[in-house]
Short mmCIF file of C-alpha atoms in Angstrom, two decimals:
data_model
loop_
_atom_site.label_atom_id
_atom_site.label_comp_id
_atom_site.label_asym_id
_atom_site.label_seq_id
_atom_site.Cartn_x
_atom_site.Cartn_y
_atom_site.Cartn_z
CA MET A 1 130.34 64.72 103.71
CA SER A 2 133.23 62.25 103.88
CA ALA A 3 134.47 63.93 107.06
CA HIS A 4 131.18 63.21 108.80
CA PHE A 5 130.94 59.62 107.55
CA PRO A 6 133.04 58.03 110.38
CA ALA A 7 130.99 59.89 112.99
CA MET A 8 127.74 58.76 111.34
CA LEU A 9 129.05 55.20 111.20
CA LEU A 10 130.01 55.33 114.88
CA THR A 11 126.55 56.65 115.78
CA ALA A 12 124.85 53.92 113.76
CA THR A 13 127.06 51.26 115.36
CA ALA A 14 126.34 52.62 118.84
CA PHE A 15 122.59 52.72 118.19
CA THR A 16 122.64 49.15 116.89
CA SER A 17 124.66 48.05 119.93
CA SER A 18 122.18 49.69 122.31
CA ILE A 19 119.21 48.07 120.61
CA SER A 20 120.81 44.61 120.50
CA SER A 21 121.91 44.78 124.15
CA PHE A 22 118.41 45.92 125.15
CA LEU A 23 116.83 43.03 123.23
CA LEU A 24 119.22 40.65 124.99
CA ALA A 25 118.88 42.07 128.50
CA PHE A 26 115.15 42.81 128.67
CA PRO A 27 113.79 39.28 128.11
CA ALA A 28 116.52 37.85 130.35
CA LEU A 29 115.73 40.14 133.29
CA PHE A 30 111.96 40.09 132.72
CA SER A 31 111.82 36.31 132.60
CA ILE A 32 113.81 35.75 135.78
CA VAL A 33 112.10 38.53 137.77
CA ASN A 34 108.65 37.39 136.52
CA PRO A 35 106.71 40.50 137.67
CA PHE A 36 103.24 39.08 136.97
CA GLY A 37 103.84 35.88 138.88
CA ALA A 38 105.41 37.83 141.74
CA ALA A 39 102.41 40.19 141.82
CA LEU A 40 100.18 37.29 142.87
CA ILE A 41 102.27 36.74 145.98
CA PHE A 42 102.74 40.48 146.57
CA ALA A 43 98.94 40.77 146.74
CA GLN A 44 98.88 38.10 149.46
CA ALA A 45 101.75 39.75 151.34
CA THR A 46 99.93 43.10 151.43
CA ALA A 47 96.46 41.70 152.15
CA GLY A 48 94.51 44.04 154.43
CA ARG A 49 96.52 47.13 153.53
CA SER A 50 94.97 50.24 152.00
CA GLN A 51 95.61 51.06 148.34
CA THR A 52 97.70 54.07 149.40
CA GLU A 53 99.98 51.88 151.51
CA ILE A 54 100.23 49.25 148.75
CA MET A 55 101.22 51.94 146.24
CA ALA A 56 103.84 53.31 148.63
CA LEU A 57 105.24 49.84 149.29
CA ALA A 58 105.31 49.09 145.55
CA ARG A 59 107.34 52.27 144.96
CA LEU A 60 109.81 51.36 147.69
CA VAL A 61 110.24 47.78 146.50
CA SER A 62 110.71 48.99 142.91
CA PHE A 63 113.29 51.58 143.99
CA TYR A 64 115.32 49.04 145.95
CA SER A 65 115.03 46.53 143.10
CA LEU A 66 116.29 49.15 140.65
CA CYS A 67 119.28 49.88 142.90
CA LEU A 68 120.14 46.17 143.13
CA ILE A 69 119.87 45.58 139.38
CA MET A 70 121.82 48.72 138.46
CA ALA A 71 124.57 47.90 140.97
CA SER A 72 124.86 44.41 139.50
CA LEU A 73 124.94 45.74 135.93
CA TRP A 74 127.43 48.56 136.55
CA LEU A 75 129.67 47.19 139.30
CA GLY A 76 129.55 43.47 138.56
CA SER A 77 132.65 43.53 136.36
CA MET A 78 134.65 45.22 139.14
CA VAL A 79 133.60 42.53 141.61
CA LEU A 80 134.65 39.86 139.13
CA ALA A 81 138.03 41.52 138.62
CA PHE A 82 138.56 41.84 142.38
CA PHE A 83 138.01 38.12 142.94
CA GLY A 84 139.83 37.13 139.77
CA ILE A 85 136.75 35.59 138.17
CA THR A 86 136.70 35.55 134.38
CA VAL A 87 133.66 36.55 132.36
CA ASN A 88 133.54 33.09 130.80
CA ALA A 89 133.41 31.46 134.24
CA LEU A 90 130.54 33.75 135.23
CA ARG A 91 128.70 32.96 132.00
CA VAL A 92 128.97 29.22 132.62
CA ALA A 93 127.89 29.53 136.27
CA GLY A 94 125.19 32.11 135.56
CA GLY A 95 123.88 30.14 132.60
CA LEU A 96 123.59 27.02 134.75
CA VAL A 97 121.80 28.92 137.53
CA VAL A 98 119.35 30.51 135.10
CA ALA A 99 118.71 27.29 133.15
CA VAL A 100 118.12 25.21 136.30
CA ARG A 101 115.77 27.84 137.73
CA ALA A 102 113.85 28.02 134.46
CA TRP A 103 113.61 24.23 134.31
CA HIS A 104 112.16 24.07 137.82
CA LEU A 105 109.66 26.80 136.94
CA LEU A 106 108.61 24.89 133.82
CA GLN A 107 108.25 21.55 135.61
CA SER A 108 106.74 22.64 138.93
CA PRO A 109 105.68 26.30 139.07
CA GLU A 110 103.73 25.61 142.25
CA THR A 111 106.96 24.77 144.11
CA VAL A 112 108.61 28.01 142.98
CA GLU A 113 105.51 29.98 143.94
CA ALA A 114 105.50 28.38 147.40
CA GLN A 115 109.16 29.29 147.91
CA LYS A 116 108.58 32.89 146.86
CA GLU A 117 105.48 33.07 149.03
CA LYS A 118 107.50 31.92 152.03
CA GLN A 119 110.08 34.64 151.33
CA ALA A 120 107.49 37.38 150.87
CA LEU A 121 105.25 36.45 153.77
CA GLN A 122 108.14 36.19 156.25
CA GLY A 123 107.22 32.75 157.54
CA GLY A 124 103.48 33.02 156.98
CA ARG A 125 102.83 36.59 158.16
CA THR A 126 101.51 39.30 155.87
CA VAL A 127 103.15 42.73 155.94
CA MET A 128 100.85 44.10 158.62
CA ALA A 129 103.26 45.46 161.24
CA PRO A 130 103.31 49.24 161.87
CA ASN A 131 106.83 49.39 160.42
CA TRP A 132 105.71 47.55 157.27
CA ALA A 133 108.01 49.73 155.13
CA ASP A 134 110.99 47.92 156.69
CA ALA A 135 109.97 44.84 154.72
CA ALA A 136 110.35 46.73 151.43
CA PHE A 137 114.04 45.91 151.10
CA PHE A 138 114.07 42.54 152.87
CA PRO A 139 112.37 40.31 151.99
CA LEU A 140 110.22 41.97 149.29
CA ALA A 141 112.98 43.56 147.17
CA MET A 142 115.62 40.96 147.98
CA PRO A 143 115.37 38.01 147.63
CA PHE A 144 111.68 37.99 146.57
CA THR A 145 111.89 40.36 143.57
CA VAL A 146 115.64 40.41 142.89
CA GLY A 147 117.12 37.09 143.93
CA PRO A 148 120.53 35.48 143.37
CA GLY A 149 119.52 34.39 139.87
CA THR A 150 118.60 37.94 138.85
CA ILE A 151 121.86 39.29 140.26
CA ALA A 152 123.87 36.62 138.42
CA VAL A 153 122.12 37.44 135.13
CA ALA A 154 122.62 41.19 135.63
CA ILE A 155 126.34 40.74 136.35
CA ALA A 156 126.71 38.50 133.30
CA LEU A 157 124.94 41.08 131.14
CA GLY A 158 126.97 43.96 132.51
CA SER A 159 130.22 42.10 131.88
CA GLY A 160 129.25 40.69 128.49
CA CYS A 161 129.90 43.61 126.14
CA PRO A 162 131.34 42.28 122.85
CA ALA A 163 134.83 43.54 122.02
CA ASP A 164 133.68 45.10 118.73
CA GLU A 165 130.88 47.20 120.28
CA PRO A 166 131.10 50.52 122.18
CA PHE A 167 130.88 49.80 125.91
CA TRP A 168 128.85 52.94 126.68
CA ALA A 169 126.26 52.09 124.01
CA TYR A 170 126.00 48.51 125.26
CA THR A 171 125.58 49.79 128.83
CA ILE A 172 122.82 52.19 127.77
CA GLY A 173 120.88 49.27 126.31
CA THR A 174 121.22 47.04 129.38
CA THR A 175 120.42 49.96 131.70
CA LEU A 176 117.24 50.80 129.79
CA ALA A 177 116.25 47.13 129.95
CA GLY A 178 116.69 47.12 133.73
CA VAL A 179 114.67 50.32 134.09
CA CYS A 180 111.84 48.93 131.92
CA VAL A 181 111.69 45.69 133.92
CA VAL A 182 111.51 47.59 137.21
CA ALA A 183 108.80 49.86 135.74
CA ILE A 184 106.76 46.74 134.96
CA VAL A 185 107.40 45.48 138.50
CA TRP A 186 106.08 48.77 139.90
CA ALA A 187 102.98 48.64 137.68
CA ALA A 188 102.31 44.97 138.49
CA TYR A 189 102.76 45.44 142.24
CA SER A 190 100.73 48.66 142.34
CA GLY A 191 97.81 46.98 140.59
CA ALA A 192 98.38 43.52 142.03
CA ASP A 193 94.75 43.05 143.08
CA LYS A 194 93.46 44.02 139.63
CA LEU A 195 96.08 41.85 137.95
CA VAL A 196 95.10 38.84 140.06
CA SER A 197 91.40 39.28 139.27
CA MET A 198 92.15 39.77 135.55
CA LEU A 199 94.61 36.93 134.97
CA GLY A 200 93.76 34.61 137.83
CA VAL A 201 96.05 31.86 139.08
CA THR A 202 95.83 29.84 135.87
CA GLY A 203 96.52 32.81 133.60
CA THR A 204 99.46 33.89 135.70
CA ARG A 205 100.96 30.40 135.60
CA ILE A 206 100.60 30.34 131.81
CA VAL A 207 102.53 33.62 131.59
CA SER A 208 105.08 32.26 134.06
CA ARG A 209 105.60 29.10 132.01
CA MET A 210 106.05 31.10 128.81
CA ALA A 211 108.57 33.33 130.56
CA ALA A 212 110.31 30.24 131.95
CA LEU A 213 110.71 28.81 128.45
CA VAL A 214 112.31 32.05 127.25
CA LEU A 215 114.47 32.07 130.37
CA LEU A 216 115.63 28.50 129.72
CA CYS A 217 116.71 29.45 126.20
CA ILE A 218 118.57 32.49 127.52
CA GLY A 219 120.29 30.40 130.19
CA VAL A 220 121.47 27.90 127.58
CA GLN A 221 122.66 30.78 125.39
CA ILE A 222 124.67 32.32 128.25
CA LEU A 223 126.12 28.90 129.12
CA ALA A 224 127.05 28.25 125.47
CA ALA A 225 128.77 31.64 125.24
CA GLY A 226 130.86 30.80 128.30
CA VAL A 227 131.84 27.37 126.96
CA GLN A 228 132.70 28.92 123.60
CA GLY A 229 134.83 31.53 125.35
CA PHE A 230 136.73 28.85 127.27
CA ALA A 231 137.25 26.85 124.05
CA THR A 232 138.51 29.93 122.19
CA ASP A 233 140.95 30.83 124.97
CA MET A 234 142.24 27.26 125.11
CA TRP A 235 142.69 27.15 121.32
CA ARG A 236 144.62 30.42 121.36
CA HIS A 237 146.80 29.14 124.18
CA LEU A 238 147.57 25.90 122.32
CA LEU A 239 148.26 27.87 119.14
CA ALA A 240 150.66 30.16 120.99
CA ILE A 241 152.51 27.16 122.43
CA LYS A 242 152.77 25.62 118.98
CA LEU A 243 154.13 28.83 117.45
CA HIS A 244 156.79 29.21 120.16
CA ALA A 245 157.80 25.56 120.01
#
């Protein structure tokens, strides 16, 4: 039994790491993507289309959104290394971006909705052209569903594995979180008309404000982790200088 104990301990640690990373990544991604609020505008963008076409467009947008989020989660650390950007710098920048966006959404959700509506409707036009599927990637998937803030959060999450946790287990948790968020996006977009009639504008804004509050807390947490990382590195550097003096 003692021979299997280390393996059992590793499995338990990996499971705990996956759960904790999922619980960190899911609310962060869900809050910044805001599927229910986006579904309101998606319904306007697809006004006049048949349910079959709306379902097909929702699948395409969800697929492209999944690709963007997964690329940011998995390849973000490589991009950081290529440009020589530290994880702490990304945490500070990403935390600021997320916190500012959340603050704007809390204070004036109508302004954020108007901006997203402008992106989705391509300057006031609904997606009514014969080649409507071309709009699935731009602007509906990016930047409407997955914008710069979402990409910054995903990169920060993908690069934020603690040193004492298995990287593969941490990645499984963040990946599952991304998949779950995109699944909610697909469900919300596919049933956008029903969601709008059920929640209404007021109900959707209430959900958006609640998500914005969670997002603000997450942004502050990411920012604090970056500042703490900078402080720790500086302390170690000063300690090393003192020891070699």
